[in-house]
mmCIF file of C-alpha atoms and ligand atoms in Angstrom:
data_model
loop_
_atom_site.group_PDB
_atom_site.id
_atom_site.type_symbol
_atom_site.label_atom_id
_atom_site.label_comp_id
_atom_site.label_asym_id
_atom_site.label_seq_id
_atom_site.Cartn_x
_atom_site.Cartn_y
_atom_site.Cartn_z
ATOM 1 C CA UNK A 1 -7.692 3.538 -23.721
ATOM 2 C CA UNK A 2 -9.550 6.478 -22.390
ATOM 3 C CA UNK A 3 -11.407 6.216 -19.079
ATOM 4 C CA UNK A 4 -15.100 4.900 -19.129
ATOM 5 C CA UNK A 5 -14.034 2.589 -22.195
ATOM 6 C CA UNK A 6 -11.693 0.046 -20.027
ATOM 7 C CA UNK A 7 -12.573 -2.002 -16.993
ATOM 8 C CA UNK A 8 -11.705 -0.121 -13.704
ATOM 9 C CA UNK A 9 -9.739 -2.931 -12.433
ATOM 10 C CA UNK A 10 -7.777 -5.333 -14.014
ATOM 11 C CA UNK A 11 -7.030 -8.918 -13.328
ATOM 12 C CA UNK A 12 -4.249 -10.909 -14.408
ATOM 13 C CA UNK A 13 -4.263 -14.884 -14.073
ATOM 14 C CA UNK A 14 -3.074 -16.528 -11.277
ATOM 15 C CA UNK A 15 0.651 -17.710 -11.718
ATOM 16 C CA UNK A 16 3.118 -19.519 -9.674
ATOM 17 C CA UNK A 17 0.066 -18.536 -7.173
ATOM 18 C CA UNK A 18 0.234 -14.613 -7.767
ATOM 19 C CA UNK A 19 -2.063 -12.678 -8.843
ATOM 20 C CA UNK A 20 -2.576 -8.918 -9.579
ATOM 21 C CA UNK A 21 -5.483 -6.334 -9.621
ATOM 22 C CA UNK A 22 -4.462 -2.928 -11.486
ATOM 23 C CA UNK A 23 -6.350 -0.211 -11.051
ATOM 24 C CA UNK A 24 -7.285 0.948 -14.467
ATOM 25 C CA UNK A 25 -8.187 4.927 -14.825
ATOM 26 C CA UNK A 26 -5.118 6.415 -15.278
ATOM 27 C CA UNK A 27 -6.978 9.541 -17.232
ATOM 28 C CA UNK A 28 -8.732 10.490 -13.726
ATOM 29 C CA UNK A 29 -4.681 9.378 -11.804
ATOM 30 C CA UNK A 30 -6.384 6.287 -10.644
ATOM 31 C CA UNK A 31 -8.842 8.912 -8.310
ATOM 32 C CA UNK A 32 -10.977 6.133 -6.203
ATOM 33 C CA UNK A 33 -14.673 7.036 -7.474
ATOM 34 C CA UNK A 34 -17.963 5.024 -6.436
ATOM 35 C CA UNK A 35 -17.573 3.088 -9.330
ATOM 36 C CA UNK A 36 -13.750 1.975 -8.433
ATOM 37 C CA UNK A 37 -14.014 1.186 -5.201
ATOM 38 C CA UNK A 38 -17.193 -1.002 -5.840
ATOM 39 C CA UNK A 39 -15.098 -2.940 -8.593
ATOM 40 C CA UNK A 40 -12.000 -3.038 -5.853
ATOM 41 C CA UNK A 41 -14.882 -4.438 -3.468
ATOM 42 C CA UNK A 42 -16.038 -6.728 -5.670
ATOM 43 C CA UNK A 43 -12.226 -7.957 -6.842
ATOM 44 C CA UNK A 44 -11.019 -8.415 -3.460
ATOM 45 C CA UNK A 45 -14.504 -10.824 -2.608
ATOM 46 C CA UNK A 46 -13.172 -13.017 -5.823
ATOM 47 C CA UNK A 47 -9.829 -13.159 -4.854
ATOM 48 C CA UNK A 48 -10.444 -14.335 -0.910
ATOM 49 C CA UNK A 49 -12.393 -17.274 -2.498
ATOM 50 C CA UNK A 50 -9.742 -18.098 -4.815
ATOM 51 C CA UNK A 51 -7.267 -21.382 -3.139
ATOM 52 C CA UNK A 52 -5.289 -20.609 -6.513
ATOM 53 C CA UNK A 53 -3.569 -17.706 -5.248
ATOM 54 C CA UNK A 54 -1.381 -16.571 -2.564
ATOM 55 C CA UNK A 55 -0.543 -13.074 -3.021
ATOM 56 C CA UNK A 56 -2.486 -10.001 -4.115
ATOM 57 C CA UNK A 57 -0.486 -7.679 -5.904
ATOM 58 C CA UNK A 58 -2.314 -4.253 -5.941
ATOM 59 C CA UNK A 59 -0.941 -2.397 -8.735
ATOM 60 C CA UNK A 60 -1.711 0.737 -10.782
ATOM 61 C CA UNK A 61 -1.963 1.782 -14.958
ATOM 62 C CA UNK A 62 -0.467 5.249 -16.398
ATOM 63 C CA UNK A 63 1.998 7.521 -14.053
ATOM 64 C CA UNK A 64 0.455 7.475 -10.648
ATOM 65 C CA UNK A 65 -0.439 4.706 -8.607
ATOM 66 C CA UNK A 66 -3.596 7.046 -7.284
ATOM 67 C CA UNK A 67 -5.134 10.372 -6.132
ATOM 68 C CA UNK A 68 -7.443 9.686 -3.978
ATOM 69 C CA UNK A 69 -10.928 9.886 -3.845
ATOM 70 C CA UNK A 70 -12.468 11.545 -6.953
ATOM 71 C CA UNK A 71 -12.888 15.262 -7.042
ATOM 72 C CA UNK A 72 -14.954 15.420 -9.805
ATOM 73 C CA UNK A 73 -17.481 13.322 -8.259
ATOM 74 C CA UNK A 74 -17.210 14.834 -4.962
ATOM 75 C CA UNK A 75 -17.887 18.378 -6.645
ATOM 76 C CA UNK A 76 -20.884 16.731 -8.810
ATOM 77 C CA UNK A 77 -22.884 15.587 -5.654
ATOM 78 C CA UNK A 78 -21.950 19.096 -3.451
ATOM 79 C CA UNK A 79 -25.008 20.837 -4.886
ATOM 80 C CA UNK A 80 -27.831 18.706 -2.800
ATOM 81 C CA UNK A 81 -27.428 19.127 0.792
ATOM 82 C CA UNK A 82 -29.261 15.765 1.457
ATOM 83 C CA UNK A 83 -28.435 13.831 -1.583
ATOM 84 C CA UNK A 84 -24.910 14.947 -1.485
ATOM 85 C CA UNK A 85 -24.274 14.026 2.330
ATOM 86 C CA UNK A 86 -26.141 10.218 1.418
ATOM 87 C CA UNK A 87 -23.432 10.075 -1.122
ATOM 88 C CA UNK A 88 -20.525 11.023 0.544
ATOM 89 C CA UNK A 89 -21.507 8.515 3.610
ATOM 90 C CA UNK A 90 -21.956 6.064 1.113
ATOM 91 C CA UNK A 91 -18.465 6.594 -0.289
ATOM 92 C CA UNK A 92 -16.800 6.746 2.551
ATOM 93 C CA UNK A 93 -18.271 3.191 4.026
ATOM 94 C CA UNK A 94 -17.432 1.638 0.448
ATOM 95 C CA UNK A 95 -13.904 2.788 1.193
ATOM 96 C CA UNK A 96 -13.809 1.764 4.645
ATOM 97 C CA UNK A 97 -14.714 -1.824 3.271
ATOM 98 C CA UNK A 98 -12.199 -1.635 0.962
ATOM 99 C CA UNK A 99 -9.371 -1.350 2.666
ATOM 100 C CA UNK A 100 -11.114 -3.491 5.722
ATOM 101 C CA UNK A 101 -11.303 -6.233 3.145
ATOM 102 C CA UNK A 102 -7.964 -6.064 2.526
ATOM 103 C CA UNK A 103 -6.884 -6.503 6.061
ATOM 104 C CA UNK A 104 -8.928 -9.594 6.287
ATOM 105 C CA UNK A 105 -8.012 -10.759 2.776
ATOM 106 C CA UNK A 106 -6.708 -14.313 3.530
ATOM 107 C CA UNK A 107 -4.002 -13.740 1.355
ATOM 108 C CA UNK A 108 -0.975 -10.696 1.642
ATOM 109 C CA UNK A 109 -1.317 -7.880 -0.299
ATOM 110 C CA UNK A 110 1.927 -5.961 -1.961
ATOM 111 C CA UNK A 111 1.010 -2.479 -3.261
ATOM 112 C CA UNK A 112 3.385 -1.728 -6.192
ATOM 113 C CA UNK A 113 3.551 1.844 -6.659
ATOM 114 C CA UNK A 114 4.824 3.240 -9.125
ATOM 115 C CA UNK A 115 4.249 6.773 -9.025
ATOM 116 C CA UNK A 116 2.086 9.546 -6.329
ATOM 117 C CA UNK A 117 -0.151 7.678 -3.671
ATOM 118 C CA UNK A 118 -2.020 10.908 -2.421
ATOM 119 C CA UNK A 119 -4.961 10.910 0.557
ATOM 120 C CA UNK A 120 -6.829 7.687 -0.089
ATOM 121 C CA UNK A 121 -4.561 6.564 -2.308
ATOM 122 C CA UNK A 122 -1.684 6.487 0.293
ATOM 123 C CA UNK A 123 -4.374 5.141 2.436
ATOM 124 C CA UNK A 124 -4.408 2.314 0.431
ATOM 125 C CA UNK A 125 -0.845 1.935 0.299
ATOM 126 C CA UNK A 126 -0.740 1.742 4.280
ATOM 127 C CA UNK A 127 -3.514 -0.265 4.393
ATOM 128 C CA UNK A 128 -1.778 -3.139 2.299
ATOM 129 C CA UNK A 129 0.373 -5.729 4.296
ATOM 130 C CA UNK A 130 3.397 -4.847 1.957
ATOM 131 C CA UNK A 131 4.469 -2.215 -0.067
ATOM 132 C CA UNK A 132 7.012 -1.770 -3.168
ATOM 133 C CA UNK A 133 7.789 1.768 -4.419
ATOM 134 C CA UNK A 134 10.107 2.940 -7.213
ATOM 135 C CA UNK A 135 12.028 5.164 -6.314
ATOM 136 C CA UNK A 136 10.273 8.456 -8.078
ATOM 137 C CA UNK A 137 7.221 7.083 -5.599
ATOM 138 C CA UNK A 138 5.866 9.698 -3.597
ATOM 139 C CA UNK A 139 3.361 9.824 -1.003
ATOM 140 C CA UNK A 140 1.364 12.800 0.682
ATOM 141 C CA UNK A 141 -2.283 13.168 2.301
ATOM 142 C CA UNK A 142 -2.781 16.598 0.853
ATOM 143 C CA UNK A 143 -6.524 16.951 2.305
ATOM 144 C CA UNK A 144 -5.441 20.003 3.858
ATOM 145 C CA UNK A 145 -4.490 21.812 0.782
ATOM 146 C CA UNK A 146 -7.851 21.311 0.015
ATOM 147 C CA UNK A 147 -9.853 22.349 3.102
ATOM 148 C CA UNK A 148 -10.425 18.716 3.973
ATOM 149 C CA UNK A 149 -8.622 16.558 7.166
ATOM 150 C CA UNK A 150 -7.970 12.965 5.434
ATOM 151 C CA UNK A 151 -9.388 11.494 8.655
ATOM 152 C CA UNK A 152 -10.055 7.952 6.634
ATOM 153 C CA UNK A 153 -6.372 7.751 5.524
ATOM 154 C CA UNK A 154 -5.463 8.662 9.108
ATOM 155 C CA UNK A 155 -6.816 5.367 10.611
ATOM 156 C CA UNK A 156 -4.575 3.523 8.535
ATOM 157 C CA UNK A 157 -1.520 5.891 8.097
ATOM 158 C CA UNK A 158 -1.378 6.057 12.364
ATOM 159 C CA UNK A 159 -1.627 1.941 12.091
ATOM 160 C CA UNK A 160 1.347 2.065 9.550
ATOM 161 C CA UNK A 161 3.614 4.464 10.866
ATOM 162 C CA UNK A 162 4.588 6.294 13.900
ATOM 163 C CA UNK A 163 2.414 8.621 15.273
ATOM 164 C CA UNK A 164 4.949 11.637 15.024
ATOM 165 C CA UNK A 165 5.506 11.341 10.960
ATOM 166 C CA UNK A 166 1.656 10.667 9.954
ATOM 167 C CA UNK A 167 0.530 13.523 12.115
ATOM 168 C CA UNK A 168 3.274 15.017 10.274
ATOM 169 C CA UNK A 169 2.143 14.119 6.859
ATOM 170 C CA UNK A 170 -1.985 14.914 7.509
ATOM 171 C CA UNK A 171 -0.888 18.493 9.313
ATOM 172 C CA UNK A 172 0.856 19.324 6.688
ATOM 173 C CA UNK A 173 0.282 17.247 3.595
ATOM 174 C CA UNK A 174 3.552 17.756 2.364
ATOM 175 C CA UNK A 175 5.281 15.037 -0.465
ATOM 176 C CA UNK A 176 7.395 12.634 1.433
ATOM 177 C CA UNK A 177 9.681 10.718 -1.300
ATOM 178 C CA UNK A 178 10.580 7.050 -1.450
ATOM 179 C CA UNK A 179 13.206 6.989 0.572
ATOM 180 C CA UNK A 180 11.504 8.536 3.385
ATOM 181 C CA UNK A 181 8.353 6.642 2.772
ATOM 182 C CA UNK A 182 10.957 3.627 3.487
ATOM 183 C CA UNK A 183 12.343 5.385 6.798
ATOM 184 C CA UNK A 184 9.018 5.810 8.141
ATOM 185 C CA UNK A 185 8.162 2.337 7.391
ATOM 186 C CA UNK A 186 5.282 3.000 4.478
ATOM 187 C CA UNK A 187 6.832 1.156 1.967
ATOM 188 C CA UNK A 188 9.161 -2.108 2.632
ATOM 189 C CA UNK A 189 11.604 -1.197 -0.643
ATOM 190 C CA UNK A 190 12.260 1.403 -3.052
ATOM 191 C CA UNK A 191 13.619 0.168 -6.214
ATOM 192 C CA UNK A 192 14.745 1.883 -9.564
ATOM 193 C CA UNK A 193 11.384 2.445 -11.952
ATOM 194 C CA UNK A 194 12.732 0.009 -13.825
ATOM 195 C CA UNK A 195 12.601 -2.680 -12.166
ATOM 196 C CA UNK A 196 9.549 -2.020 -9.789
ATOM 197 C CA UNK A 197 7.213 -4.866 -10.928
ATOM 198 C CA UNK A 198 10.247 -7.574 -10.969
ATOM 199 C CA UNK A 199 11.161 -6.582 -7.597
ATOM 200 C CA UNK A 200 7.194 -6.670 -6.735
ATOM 201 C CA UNK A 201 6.504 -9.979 -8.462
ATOM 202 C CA UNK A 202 9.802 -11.578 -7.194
ATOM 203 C CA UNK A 203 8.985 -10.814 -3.273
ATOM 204 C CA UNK A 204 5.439 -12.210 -4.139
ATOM 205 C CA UNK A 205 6.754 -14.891 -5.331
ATOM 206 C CA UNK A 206 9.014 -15.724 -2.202
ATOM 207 C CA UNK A 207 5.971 -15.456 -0.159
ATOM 208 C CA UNK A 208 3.514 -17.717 -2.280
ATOM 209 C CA UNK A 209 6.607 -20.416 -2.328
ATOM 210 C CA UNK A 210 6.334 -20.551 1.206
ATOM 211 C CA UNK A 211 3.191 -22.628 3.078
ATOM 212 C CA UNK A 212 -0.036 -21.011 2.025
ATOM 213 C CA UNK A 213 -1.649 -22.614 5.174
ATOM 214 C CA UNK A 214 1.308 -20.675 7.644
ATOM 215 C CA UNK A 215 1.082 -17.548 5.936
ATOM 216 C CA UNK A 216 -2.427 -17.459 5.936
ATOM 217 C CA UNK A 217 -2.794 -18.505 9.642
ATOM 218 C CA UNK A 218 0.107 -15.732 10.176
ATOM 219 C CA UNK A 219 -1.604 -12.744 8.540
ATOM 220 C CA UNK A 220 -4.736 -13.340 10.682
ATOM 221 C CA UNK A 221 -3.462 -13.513 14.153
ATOM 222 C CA UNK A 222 -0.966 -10.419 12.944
ATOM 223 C CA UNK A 223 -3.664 -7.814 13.134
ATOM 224 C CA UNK A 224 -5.757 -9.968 14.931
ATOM 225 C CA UNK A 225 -3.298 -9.929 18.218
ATOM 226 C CA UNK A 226 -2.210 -5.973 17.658
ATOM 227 C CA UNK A 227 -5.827 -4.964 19.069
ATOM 228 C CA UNK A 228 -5.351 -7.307 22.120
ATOM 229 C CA UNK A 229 -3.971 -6.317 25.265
ATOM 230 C CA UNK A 230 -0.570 -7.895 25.868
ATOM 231 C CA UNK A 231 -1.485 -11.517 27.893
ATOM 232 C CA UNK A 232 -4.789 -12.096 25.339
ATOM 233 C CA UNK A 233 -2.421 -11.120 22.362
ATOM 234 C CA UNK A 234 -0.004 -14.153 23.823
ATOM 235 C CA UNK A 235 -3.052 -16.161 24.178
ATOM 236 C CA UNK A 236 -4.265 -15.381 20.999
ATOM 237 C CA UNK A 237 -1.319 -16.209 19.365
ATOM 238 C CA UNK A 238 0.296 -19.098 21.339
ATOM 239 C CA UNK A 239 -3.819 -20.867 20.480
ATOM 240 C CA UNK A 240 -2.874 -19.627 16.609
ATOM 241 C CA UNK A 241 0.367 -22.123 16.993
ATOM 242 C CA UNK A 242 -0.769 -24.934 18.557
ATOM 243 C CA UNK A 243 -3.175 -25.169 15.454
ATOM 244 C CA UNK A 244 -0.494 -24.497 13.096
ATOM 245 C CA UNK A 245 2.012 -26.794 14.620
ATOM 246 C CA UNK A 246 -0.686 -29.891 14.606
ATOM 247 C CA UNK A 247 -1.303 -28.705 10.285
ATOM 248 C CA UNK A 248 -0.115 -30.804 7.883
ATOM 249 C CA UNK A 249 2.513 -28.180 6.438
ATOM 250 C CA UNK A 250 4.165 -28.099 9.716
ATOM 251 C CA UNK A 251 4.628 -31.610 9.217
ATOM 252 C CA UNK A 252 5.554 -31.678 5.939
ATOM 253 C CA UNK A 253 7.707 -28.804 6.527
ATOM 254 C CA UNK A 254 9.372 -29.720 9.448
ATOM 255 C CA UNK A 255 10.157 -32.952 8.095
ATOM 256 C CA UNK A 256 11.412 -31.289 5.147
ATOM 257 C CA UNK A 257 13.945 -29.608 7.018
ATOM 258 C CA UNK A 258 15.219 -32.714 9.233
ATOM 259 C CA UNK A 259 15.522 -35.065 6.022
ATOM 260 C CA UNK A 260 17.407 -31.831 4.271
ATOM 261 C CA UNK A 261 14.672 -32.032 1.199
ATOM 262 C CA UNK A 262 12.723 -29.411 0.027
ATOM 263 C CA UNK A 263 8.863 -29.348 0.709
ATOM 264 C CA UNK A 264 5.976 -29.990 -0.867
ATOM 265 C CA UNK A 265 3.087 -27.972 0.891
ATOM 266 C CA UNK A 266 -0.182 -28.968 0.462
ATOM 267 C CA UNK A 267 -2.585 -26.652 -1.570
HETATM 268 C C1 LIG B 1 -10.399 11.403 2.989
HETATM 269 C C2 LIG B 1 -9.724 11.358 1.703
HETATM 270 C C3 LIG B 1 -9.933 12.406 0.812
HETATM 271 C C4 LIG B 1 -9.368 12.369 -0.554
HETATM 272 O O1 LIG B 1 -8.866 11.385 -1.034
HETATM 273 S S1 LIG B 1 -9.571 13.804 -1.415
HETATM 274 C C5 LIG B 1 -8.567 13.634 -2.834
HETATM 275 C C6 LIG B 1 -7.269 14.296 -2.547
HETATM 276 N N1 LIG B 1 -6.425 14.143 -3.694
HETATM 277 C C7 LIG B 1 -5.773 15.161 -4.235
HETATM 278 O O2 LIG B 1 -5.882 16.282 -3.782
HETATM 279 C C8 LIG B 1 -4.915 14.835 -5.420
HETATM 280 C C9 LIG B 1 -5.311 15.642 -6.618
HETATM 281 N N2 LIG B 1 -4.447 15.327 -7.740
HETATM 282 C C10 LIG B 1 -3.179 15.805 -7.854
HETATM 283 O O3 LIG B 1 -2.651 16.503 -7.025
HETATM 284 C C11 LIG B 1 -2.448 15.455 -9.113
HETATM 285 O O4 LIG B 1 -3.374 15.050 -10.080
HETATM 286 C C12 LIG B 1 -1.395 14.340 -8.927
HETATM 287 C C13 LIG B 1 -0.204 14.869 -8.120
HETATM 288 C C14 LIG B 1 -1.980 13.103 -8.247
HETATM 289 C C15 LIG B 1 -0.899 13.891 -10.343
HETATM 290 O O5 LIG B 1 -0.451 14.995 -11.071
HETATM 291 P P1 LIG B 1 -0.318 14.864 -12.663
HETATM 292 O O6 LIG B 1 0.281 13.561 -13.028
HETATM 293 O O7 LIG B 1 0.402 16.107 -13.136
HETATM 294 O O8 LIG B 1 -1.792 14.830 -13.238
HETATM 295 P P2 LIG B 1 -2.856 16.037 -13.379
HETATM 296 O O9 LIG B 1 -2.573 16.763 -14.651
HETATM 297 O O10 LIG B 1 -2.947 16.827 -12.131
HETATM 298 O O11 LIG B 1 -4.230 15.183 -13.511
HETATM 299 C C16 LIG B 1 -4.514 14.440 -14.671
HETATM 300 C C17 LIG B 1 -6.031 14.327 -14.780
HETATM 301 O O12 LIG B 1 -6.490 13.588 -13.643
HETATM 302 C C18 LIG B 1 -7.450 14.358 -12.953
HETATM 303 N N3 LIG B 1 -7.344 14.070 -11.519
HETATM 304 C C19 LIG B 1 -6.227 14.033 -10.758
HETATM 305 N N4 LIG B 1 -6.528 13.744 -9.499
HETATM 306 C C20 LIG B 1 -7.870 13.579 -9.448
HETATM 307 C C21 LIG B 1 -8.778 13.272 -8.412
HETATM 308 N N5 LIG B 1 -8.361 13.034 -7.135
HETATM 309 N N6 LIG B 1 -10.085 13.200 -8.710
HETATM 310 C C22 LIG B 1 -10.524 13.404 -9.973
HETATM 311 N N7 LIG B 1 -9.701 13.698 -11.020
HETATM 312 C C23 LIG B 1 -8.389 13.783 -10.738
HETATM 313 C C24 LIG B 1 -7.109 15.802 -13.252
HETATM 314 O O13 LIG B 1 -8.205 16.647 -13.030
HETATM 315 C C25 LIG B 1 -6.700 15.713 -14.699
HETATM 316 O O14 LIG B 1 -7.850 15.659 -15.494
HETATM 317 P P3 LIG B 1 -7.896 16.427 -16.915
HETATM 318 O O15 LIG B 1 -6.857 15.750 -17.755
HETATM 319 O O16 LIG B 1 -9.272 16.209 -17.415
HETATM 320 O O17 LIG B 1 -7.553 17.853 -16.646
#
């Protein structure tokens, strides 16, 4: 279906506590206009207020999982000093909260990518807690080729990876493949095309068999403790387990393991 037809996002229902959101204009490579990132907004606020599901899976329709913001648009709203600079600030905070929502999504996120994650694109990709590439995945911030610094996909590409390879990637936005993606730590596991959404689905599904309650709790104090100095960060975090520890999955779980059952977590 061509683009403007077809919702930008789609959602699948919620099974076994998984859920995905594909981003839906692969005519435009997925490119992250206004438009996108308000559905992506707007996706993310349904999801966090779903207790149905566990894991996000962040996936993508047509050959690449996306290009970044959209060009077109960008080169539509050049021609008005004022109106243009309004509109670029206003894209740039959308994105911002896009990818801020999905660090404080409750619930992981798993990017599957299938194909090229370029500037904000790949910014999305770091920005999710998990990431699952096939192994024709490839990932570059090629702002540079275009006159532009990807300064928004920096903040999370310097949080993902080491400071050394992202500076590498924005200086000189070359491809970097799967493999190395995996090297650098972008993506957690490269997998044949093939089988890129079983491999997706089936960690998902690991993680939303396990306590909803712990993995929730877990993903908060995760980036919550990383912008902590070292003694609040073990504050933070030994406060974060005293809370878990007196939940009702620890219980259950716990017990679980001592009377060699399985558990039953609450939901
Ligand atoms: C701070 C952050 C800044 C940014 O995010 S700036 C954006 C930076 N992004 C880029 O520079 C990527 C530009 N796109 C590409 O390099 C390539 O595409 C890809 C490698 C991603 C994919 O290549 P292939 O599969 O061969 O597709 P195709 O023939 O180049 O594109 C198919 C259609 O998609 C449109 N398109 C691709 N990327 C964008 C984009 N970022 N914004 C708007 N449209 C885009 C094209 O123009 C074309 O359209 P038509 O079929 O009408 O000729």
């Amino acid at each position: 279906m061509p683009d403007g037809t077809a919702p930008l996002l789609q959602r699948q229902d919620c099974e076994g506590g998984v859920t995905r959101l594909t981003l839906n204009r692969p005519d435009s490579r997925n490119s992250l206009s206004f438009a996108m990132l308000g559905a992506l907004r707007h996706g993310l606020e349904e999801i966090a207020q779903d207790p149905r599901i566990c894991v996000l899976v962040l996936a993508a329709a047509g050959p690449v999982f996306c290009a970044g913001h959209d060009l077109r648009e960008i080169t539509a709203h050049r021609n008005d000093e004022d109106a243009g600079r309004a509109f670029f600030d206003a894209a740039m905070h959308r994105c911002a909260e896009v990818m801020q929502a999905i660090t404080a999504l409750p619930q992981p996120v798993i990017a599957e990518v299938q194909g090229v994650a370029t500037a904000a694109g790949c910014q999305l990709v770091a920005t999710c807690d998990l990431a699952v590439a096939s192994e024709a995945a490839r990932f570059c911030t090629p702002g540079v080729d275009i006159g532009l610094f990807c300064s928004t996909p920096a903040v999370a590409l310097s949080r993902a990876v080491a400071a050394k390879p992202a500076m590498e990637m924005l200086l000189t936005g070359a491809m970097v493949s799967a493999a190395e993606a995996q090297r650098i730590g972008l993506v957690n596991r490269v997998v044949p095309a093939a089988e890129l959404s079983e491999a997706t689905m089936a960690l998902a599904r690991h993680i939303a068999d396990r306590s909803a309650h712990a993995v929730q709790l877990g993903k908060a104090a995760f980036y919550r403790q990383r912008g902590l100095p070292l003694a609040e960060a073990y504050a933070h975090c030994a406060a974060v387990m005293t809370d878990n520890l007196m939940a009702t999955d620890a219980e259950e779980g716990i017990g679980a393991f001592l009377g060699k059952r399985k558990p039953v977590w609450g939901r």
